[in-house]
mmCIF file of C-alpha atoms in Angstrom:
data_model
loop_
_atom_site.group_PDB
_atom_site.id
_atom_site.type_symbol
_atom_site.label_atom_id
_atom_site.label_comp_id
_atom_site.label_asym_id
_atom_site.label_seq_id
_atom_site.Cartn_x
_atom_site.Cartn_y
_atom_site.Cartn_z
ATOM 1 C CA MET I 158 1.078 -8.473 -18.098
ATOM 2 C CA ALA I 159 4.565 -9.922 -18.098
ATOM 3 C CA GLU I 160 6.383 -10.347 -14.825
ATOM 4 C CA ASP I 161 8.745 -7.545 -13.927
ATOM 5 C CA PHE I 162 11.751 -8.238 -11.704
ATOM 6 C CA SER I 163 13.374 -4.797 -11.858
ATOM 7 C CA ALA I 164 11.744 -3.428 -8.704
ATOM 8 C CA THR I 165 15.114 -2.947 -7.017
ATOM 9 C CA GLN I 166 15.868 -0.108 -9.465
ATOM 10 C CA LYS I 167 12.523 1.714 -9.198
ATOM 11 C CA LEU I 168 11.143 4.638 -7.238
ATOM 12 C CA GLY I 169 7.763 6.351 -7.470
ATOM 13 C CA CYS I 170 4.791 4.509 -8.918
ATOM 14 C CA ASP I 171 3.353 3.321 -12.198
ATOM 15 C CA LYS I 172 -0.185 3.900 -13.453
ATOM 16 C CA TYR I 173 -0.942 0.272 -12.587
ATOM 17 C CA ALA I 174 0.718 0.192 -9.171
ATOM 18 C CA ILE I 175 -1.260 -1.496 -6.403
ATOM 19 C CA ASP I 176 -4.102 0.574 -4.985
ATOM 20 C CA ASN I 177 -3.514 0.150 -1.262
ATOM 21 C CA CYS I 178 -0.420 -0.178 0.879
ATOM 22 C CA ILE I 179 1.506 1.028 3.894
ATOM 23 C CA LEU I 180 5.216 1.779 3.599
ATOM 24 C CA VAL I 181 7.499 1.957 6.623
ATOM 25 C CA LYS I 182 11.006 3.373 6.482
ATOM 26 C CA ALA I 183 12.534 0.522 8.457
ATOM 27 C CA SER I 184 13.788 -3.017 8.019
ATOM 28 C CA VAL I 185 11.455 -5.992 7.789
ATOM 29 C CA GLU I 186 12.958 -7.293 11.022
ATOM 30 C CA ALA I 187 12.088 -4.061 12.858
ATOM 31 C CA VAL I 188 8.509 -4.136 11.566
ATOM 32 C CA ASN I 189 8.284 -7.783 12.627
ATOM 33 C CA VAL I 190 9.184 -6.908 16.226
ATOM 34 C CA VAL I 191 6.523 -4.193 16.491
ATOM 35 C CA VAL I 192 3.788 -6.309 14.905
ATOM 36 C CA GLN I 193 4.574 -9.221 17.205
ATOM 37 C CA GLN I 194 4.995 -7.291 20.451
ATOM 38 C CA TYR I 195 2.468 -4.476 20.017
ATOM 39 C CA PHE I 196 -0.254 -6.067 17.876
ATOM 40 C CA LYS I 197 0.213 -9.579 19.340
ATOM 41 C CA LEU I 198 0.091 -11.341 15.999
ATOM 42 C CA GLU I 199 1.854 -14.572 15.129
ATOM 43 C CA LEU I 200 4.590 -14.160 12.545
ATOM 44 C CA GLN I 201 6.734 -16.238 10.250
ATOM 45 C CA SER I 202 10.194 -14.916 9.480
ATOM 46 C CA GLN I 203 12.597 -15.173 6.545
ATOM 47 C CA CYS I 204 9.925 -16.507 4.178
ATOM 48 C CA LYS I 205 10.203 -17.429 0.544
ATOM 49 C CA LEU I 206 7.502 -16.856 -2.042
ATOM 50 C CA ALA I 207 6.659 -20.567 -2.013
ATOM 51 C CA ASP I 208 5.896 -20.284 1.720
ATOM 52 C CA TYR I 209 3.367 -17.551 1.022
ATOM 53 C CA VAL I 210 1.720 -19.426 -1.837
ATOM 54 C CA ALA I 211 1.344 -22.575 0.279
ATOM 55 C CA ALA I 212 -0.055 -20.652 3.266
ATOM 56 C CA ASN I 213 -2.473 -18.707 1.096
ATOM 57 C CA ASP I 214 -3.707 -21.914 -0.553
ATOM 58 C CA ALA I 215 -4.267 -23.404 2.905
ATOM 59 C CA SER I 216 -6.391 -20.409 3.925
ATOM 60 C CA TRP I 217 -8.579 -20.738 0.842
ATOM 61 C CA SER I 218 -8.949 -24.442 1.517
ATOM 62 C CA GLU I 219 -10.196 -23.594 5.013
ATOM 63 C CA VAL I 220 -12.680 -21.117 3.538
ATOM 64 C CA GLU I 221 -14.072 -23.885 1.337
ATOM 65 C CA ARG I 222 -14.151 -26.372 4.229
ATOM 66 C CA GLN I 223 -16.127 -23.951 6.370
ATOM 67 C CA ARG I 224 -18.505 -23.255 3.507
ATOM 68 C CA GLN I 225 -19.252 -26.974 3.234
ATOM 69 C CA VAL I 226 -19.746 -27.262 7.005
ATOM 70 C CA ARG I 227 -22.251 -24.402 7.005
ATOM 71 C CA LYS I 228 -24.306 -26.171 4.368
ATOM 72 C CA SER I 229 -25.137 -29.022 6.741
ATOM 73 C CA ARG I 230 -24.727 -27.188 10.060
ATOM 74 C CA PRO I 231 -25.548 -23.487 9.509
ATOM 75 C CA ASP I 232 -25.578 -22.728 13.244
ATOM 76 C CA LYS I 233 -22.196 -24.262 14.000
ATOM 77 C CA SER I 234 -19.624 -21.850 15.402
ATOM 78 C CA LEU I 235 -16.451 -21.850 13.327
ATOM 79 C CA PRO I 236 -13.073 -20.289 14.086
ATOM 80 C CA PRO I 237 -11.894 -17.284 12.068
ATOM 81 C CA VAL I 238 -9.917 -18.088 8.959
ATOM 82 C CA LEU I 239 -6.203 -17.337 9.361
ATOM 83 C CA TRP I 240 -4.803 -15.284 6.497
ATOM 84 C CA VAL I 241 -1.140 -14.598 5.792
ATOM 85 C CA VAL I 242 -0.156 -11.013 5.055
ATOM 86 C CA PRO I 243 3.368 -10.778 3.635
ATOM 87 C CA PHE I 244 5.563 -7.738 4.155
ATOM 88 C CA TRP I 245 8.897 -7.290 2.450
ATOM 89 C CA ARG I 246 11.656 -4.929 1.394
ATOM 90 C CA TYR I 247 13.280 -4.976 -2.010
ATOM 91 C CA LEU I 248 17.040 -5.002 -2.327
ATOM 92 C CA ASN I 249 18.549 -1.491 -2.358
ATOM 93 C CA HIS I 250 15.347 0.007 -0.903
ATOM 94 C CA GLN I 251 14.719 1.836 2.378
ATOM 95 C CA TRP I 252 11.011 1.094 2.845
ATOM 96 C CA THR I 253 9.232 -2.091 3.929
ATOM 97 C CA ILE I 254 5.969 -2.671 2.042
ATOM 98 C CA LEU I 255 2.814 -3.887 3.783
ATOM 99 C CA PRO I 256 -0.001 -4.645 1.290
ATOM 100 C CA LEU I 257 -2.694 -3.557 3.735
ATOM 101 C CA PRO I 258 -5.482 -0.986 3.296
ATOM 102 C CA GLY I 259 -4.117 2.529 3.030
ATOM 103 C CA THR I 260 -6.906 3.590 5.381
ATOM 104 C CA GLU I 261 -5.149 1.909 8.337
ATOM 105 C CA ASP I 262 -3.804 5.175 9.728
ATOM 106 C CA LEU I 263 -3.503 3.873 13.291
ATOM 107 C CA LEU I 264 -1.249 1.023 12.167
ATOM 108 C CA ALA I 265 0.906 3.401 10.126
ATOM 109 C CA ILE I 266 1.183 5.848 13.037
ATOM 110 C CA ALA I 267 2.024 3.083 15.524
ATOM 111 C CA LEU I 268 4.802 1.740 13.295
ATOM 112 C CA ALA I 269 6.246 5.211 12.695
ATOM 113 C CA LEU I 270 6.054 6.139 16.385
ATOM 114 C CA LEU I 271 7.411 2.907 17.829
ATOM 115 C CA LEU I 272 10.202 2.680 15.271
ATOM 116 C CA ASN I 273 10.997 6.407 15.418
ATOM 117 C CA THR I 274 10.667 6.713 11.651
ATOM 118 C CA ASP I 275 8.354 7.692 8.788
ATOM 119 C CA SER I 276 5.435 5.761 7.347
ATOM 120 C CA ILE I 277 3.380 6.312 4.210
ATOM 121 C CA THR I 278 -0.183 5.277 3.442
ATOM 122 C CA PHE I 279 -1.769 5.163 0.003
ATOM 123 C CA HIS I 280 -5.414 4.465 -0.726
ATOM 124 C CA ASP I 281 -7.149 4.470 -4.119
ATOM 125 C CA SER I 282 -10.909 4.412 -3.595
ATOM 126 C CA HIS I 283 -12.234 3.382 -6.994
ATOM 127 C CA HIS I 284 -15.876 3.408 -5.945
ATOM 128 C CA ALA I 285 -15.603 7.020 -4.729
ATOM 129 C CA SER I 286 -12.964 8.057 -7.295
ATOM 130 C CA PHE I 287 -10.501 9.624 -4.903
ATOM 131 C CA ASN I 288 -6.909 8.866 -3.930
ATOM 132 C CA GLU I 289 -5.148 9.675 -0.697
ATOM 133 C CA PHE I 290 -1.444 9.791 0.172
ATOM 134 C CA LYS I 291 -0.284 10.506 3.728
ATOM 135 C CA VAL I 292 3.132 10.690 5.362
ATOM 136 C CA PHE I 293 3.507 10.281 9.114
ATOM 137 C CA ARG I 294 6.632 11.149 11.081
ATOM 138 C CA LYS I 295 6.299 9.405 14.416
ATOM 139 C CA ASP I 296 2.724 10.320 15.394
ATOM 140 C CA GLN I 297 2.485 13.481 13.282
ATOM 141 C CA LEU I 298 0.884 13.855 9.858
ATOM 142 C CA ILE I 299 3.551 15.794 7.987
ATOM 143 C CA GLU I 300 2.213 15.530 4.435
ATOM 144 C CA HIS I 301 -1.200 14.944 2.893
ATOM 145 C CA TYR I 302 -2.168 14.710 -0.778
ATOM 146 C CA LEU I 303 -5.801 14.138 -1.803
ATOM 147 C CA PHE I 304 -6.777 13.929 -5.454
ATOM 148 C CA GLY I 305 -9.544 12.585 -7.659
ATOM 149 C CA LEU I 306 -13.020 13.246 -8.992
ATOM 150 C CA GLU I 307 -14.879 13.138 -5.676
ATOM 151 C CA CYS I 308 -12.727 14.499 -2.860
ATOM 152 C CA GLY I 309 -15.813 15.326 -0.808
ATOM 153 C CA LYS I 310 -16.831 18.508 0.908
ATOM 154 C CA ASP I 311 -14.008 20.334 2.617
ATOM 155 C CA PHE I 312 -14.824 23.142 4.991
ATOM 156 C CA LYS I 313 -11.223 23.646 6.069
ATOM 157 C CA ASN I 314 -8.875 26.107 4.467
ATOM 158 C CA ASP I 315 -5.557 24.642 5.615
ATOM 159 C CA TRP I 316 -4.407 23.156 2.291
ATOM 160 C CA ASP I 317 -1.247 24.646 0.810
ATOM 161 C CA ILE I 318 -2.615 23.917 -2.674
ATOM 162 C CA LYS I 319 -6.222 23.393 -3.700
ATOM 163 C CA ILE I 320 -6.951 23.344 -7.434
ATOM 164 C CA GLU I 321 -9.158 21.730 -10.054
ATOM 165 C CA VAL I 322 -7.470 20.260 -13.104
ATOM 166 C CA SER I 323 -10.124 21.744 -15.397
ATOM 167 C CA GLU I 324 -8.625 25.130 -14.558
ATOM 168 C CA PHE I 325 -5.538 24.315 -16.653
ATOM 169 C CA ASP I 326 -6.354 21.184 -18.666
ATOM 170 C CA ASP I 327 -9.533 19.887 -20.281
ATOM 171 C CA TRP I 328 -8.476 16.219 -20.090
ATOM 172 C CA SER I 329 -9.791 15.769 -16.581
ATOM 173 C CA ASN I 330 -11.831 17.641 -14.002
ATOM 174 C CA CYS I 331 -10.283 16.041 -10.916
ATOM 175 C CA GLU I 332 -9.272 18.048 -7.855
ATOM 176 C CA HIS I 333 -5.880 18.229 -6.150
ATOM 177 C CA ARG I 334 -5.333 19.162 -2.504
ATOM 178 C CA PHE I 335 -1.904 19.154 -0.923
ATOM 179 C CA LYS I 336 -0.257 20.282 2.293
ATOM 180 C CA SER I 337 3.115 19.646 3.901
ATOM 181 C CA SER I 338 4.803 20.784 7.095
ATOM 182 C CA ILE I 339 8.316 19.876 5.940
ATOM 183 C CA ARG I 340 8.657 21.229 2.400
ATOM 184 C CA GLN I 341 7.272 23.819 0.030
ATOM 185 C CA VAL I 342 5.640 22.717 -3.206
ATOM 186 C CA THR I 343 4.275 25.256 -5.654
ATOM 187 C CA GLU I 344 1.088 24.944 -7.628
ATOM 188 C CA ALA I 345 3.169 25.039 -10.811
ATOM 189 C CA GLU I 346 5.239 22.042 -9.630
ATOM 190 C CA LEU I 347 2.110 20.016 -8.884
ATOM 191 C CA ILE I 348 0.577 20.861 -12.247
ATOM 192 C CA SER I 349 3.797 20.069 -14.109
ATOM 193 C CA ALA I 350 4.154 16.663 -12.416
ATOM 194 C CA PHE I 351 0.521 15.851 -13.157
ATOM 195 C CA LEU I 352 0.827 16.780 -16.835
ATOM 196 C CA THR I 353 3.908 14.576 -17.361
ATOM 197 C CA ARG I 354 1.559 11.561 -17.243
ATOM 198 C CA LYS I 355 -1.284 13.170 -19.199
ATOM 199 C CA HIS I 356 -0.392 11.263 -22.381
ATOM 200 C CA ASP I 357 -1.238 7.982 -20.624
ATOM 201 C CA LYS I 358 -4.394 9.332 -18.975
ATOM 202 C CA ASP I 359 -2.737 8.698 -15.631
ATOM 203 C CA ASN I 360 -3.506 11.021 -12.734
ATOM 204 C CA ARG I 361 -0.666 9.723 -10.527
ATOM 205 C CA GLY I 362 2.032 12.050 -11.829
ATOM 206 C CA PHE I 363 2.361 14.138 -8.677
ATOM 207 C CA LEU I 364 1.997 11.049 -6.485
ATOM 208 C CA ASP I 365 4.960 9.610 -8.392
ATOM 209 C CA ALA I 366 6.936 12.793 -7.689
ATOM 210 C CA CYS I 367 6.076 12.649 -3.972
ATOM 211 C CA LEU I 368 7.208 9.045 -3.680
ATOM 212 C CA LYS I 369 10.462 9.824 -5.457
ATOM 213 C CA TYR I 370 11.043 12.705 -3.041
ATOM 214 C CA TYR I 371 10.864 10.175 -0.190
ATOM 215 C CA LYS I 372 12.840 7.577 -2.204
ATOM 216 C CA ALA I 373 9.887 5.192 -1.871
ATOM 217 C CA TYR I 374 8.193 2.829 -4.298
ATOM 218 C CA ILE I 375 4.671 1.447 -4.673
ATOM 219 C CA PRO I 376 5.003 -1.745 -6.730
ATOM 220 C CA LEU I 377 3.053 -3.249 -9.572
ATOM 221 C CA ARG I 378 0.850 -6.191 -8.641
ATOM 222 C CA GLU I 379 3.145 -8.585 -10.510
ATOM 223 C CA GLU I 380 5.973 -7.414 -8.248
ATOM 224 C CA THR I 381 4.070 -8.584 -5.164
ATOM 225 C CA PRO I 382 3.251 -12.028 -3.735
ATOM 226 C CA ALA I 383 -0.454 -11.455 -4.541
ATOM 227 C CA HIS I 384 0.379 -11.984 -8.212
ATOM 228 C CA TYR I 385 1.050 -15.646 -7.474
ATOM 229 C CA HIS I 386 -2.409 -16.611 -6.194
ATOM 230 C CA GLY I 387 -3.650 -19.773 -7.868
ATOM 231 C CA ASP I 388 -1.864 -21.985 -10.339
ATOM 232 C CA TRP I 389 1.136 -20.050 -11.647
ATOM 233 C CA SER I 390 4.012 -21.672 -13.455
ATOM 234 C CA SER I 391 6.373 -18.841 -12.581
ATOM 235 C CA ASP I 392 9.897 -19.176 -11.329
ATOM 236 C CA PHE I 393 9.606 -18.177 -7.675
ATOM 237 C CA GLN I 394 13.371 -17.808 -7.400
ATOM 238 C CA LYS I 395 13.283 -14.750 -9.641
ATOM 239 C CA TRP I 396 10.926 -12.960 -7.252
ATOM 240 C CA ASP I 397 12.895 -14.097 -4.203
ATOM 241 C CA SER I 398 16.097 -12.805 -5.775
ATOM 242 C CA VAL I 399 14.960 -9.151 -5.708
ATOM 243 C CA VAL I 400 13.720 -9.233 -2.108
ATOM 244 C CA GLU I 401 16.027 -8.472 0.791
ATOM 245 C CA ARG I 402 13.683 -10.177 3.244
ATOM 246 C CA MET I 403 10.021 -11.170 3.483
ATOM 247 C CA ASP I 404 8.121 -12.050 6.657
ATOM 248 C CA MET I 405 4.450 -12.917 7.070
ATOM 249 C CA MET I 406 1.932 -12.014 9.750
ATOM 250 C CA ILE I 407 -0.907 -14.416 10.519
ATOM 251 C CA VAL I 408 -4.080 -12.344 10.699
ATOM 252 C CA PRO I 409 -7.428 -13.855 11.822
ATOM 253 C CA SER I 410 -10.329 -12.835 9.609
ATOM 254 C CA ASP I 411 -12.003 -11.065 12.541
ATOM 255 C CA TYR I 412 -8.893 -9.103 13.560
ATOM 256 C CA SER I 413 -8.734 -5.305 13.598
ATOM 257 C CA PHE I 414 -5.629 -3.124 13.886
ATOM 258 C CA ASN I 415 -7.659 -0.426 15.650
#
């Protein structure tokens, strides 16, 4: 897929947007302070894409070095590999993007609470065929959208909307569950947003509408640093030119945000 450098003009999400991320309605600098002070991680500030590529290559080189060491000395204790996790904000955007698992609720809550703001998590579980979108305001879950083929058993009855697509469309039999404490969404609005993407067999239509409501954006992979793993002959300056600021956290392979 061709590189796309128009992220500064986008809201919502595409069918091929990344499957996991945390969004924080704050500056990169503010997120940096919380990650450094609260989670005690080392950080690099004001990074360029070339910095990320070089650091990522170094981490993979260490993985290979340790693999070779284990061949001859399988019992040798080795330090955890240090991985760089970039986080950035596009120009003209309000939300900082952290390409971390959307299941990291505690991290999202901590960032929202400590920065007195909102955070969003998104998780697409391909192996279980469900998708989950959450919005936290400080330490409160204010919006929750669960959709997919296997949403699991639900013995609660506190969803504002709970429907199966097969009830109104034979293209898919996925379920939709939605609740919000800050706004009212009708079943008809959810169905309409879903069906706008039906032609592309894309079930993220209402997710796209939710993100646009919050003026947030989940990017395509080629709009993220992860696209540049390996030997790419791309012009890094084009990517750098659409980013307001990017920092990187250094995360040991055995680290947990919990």
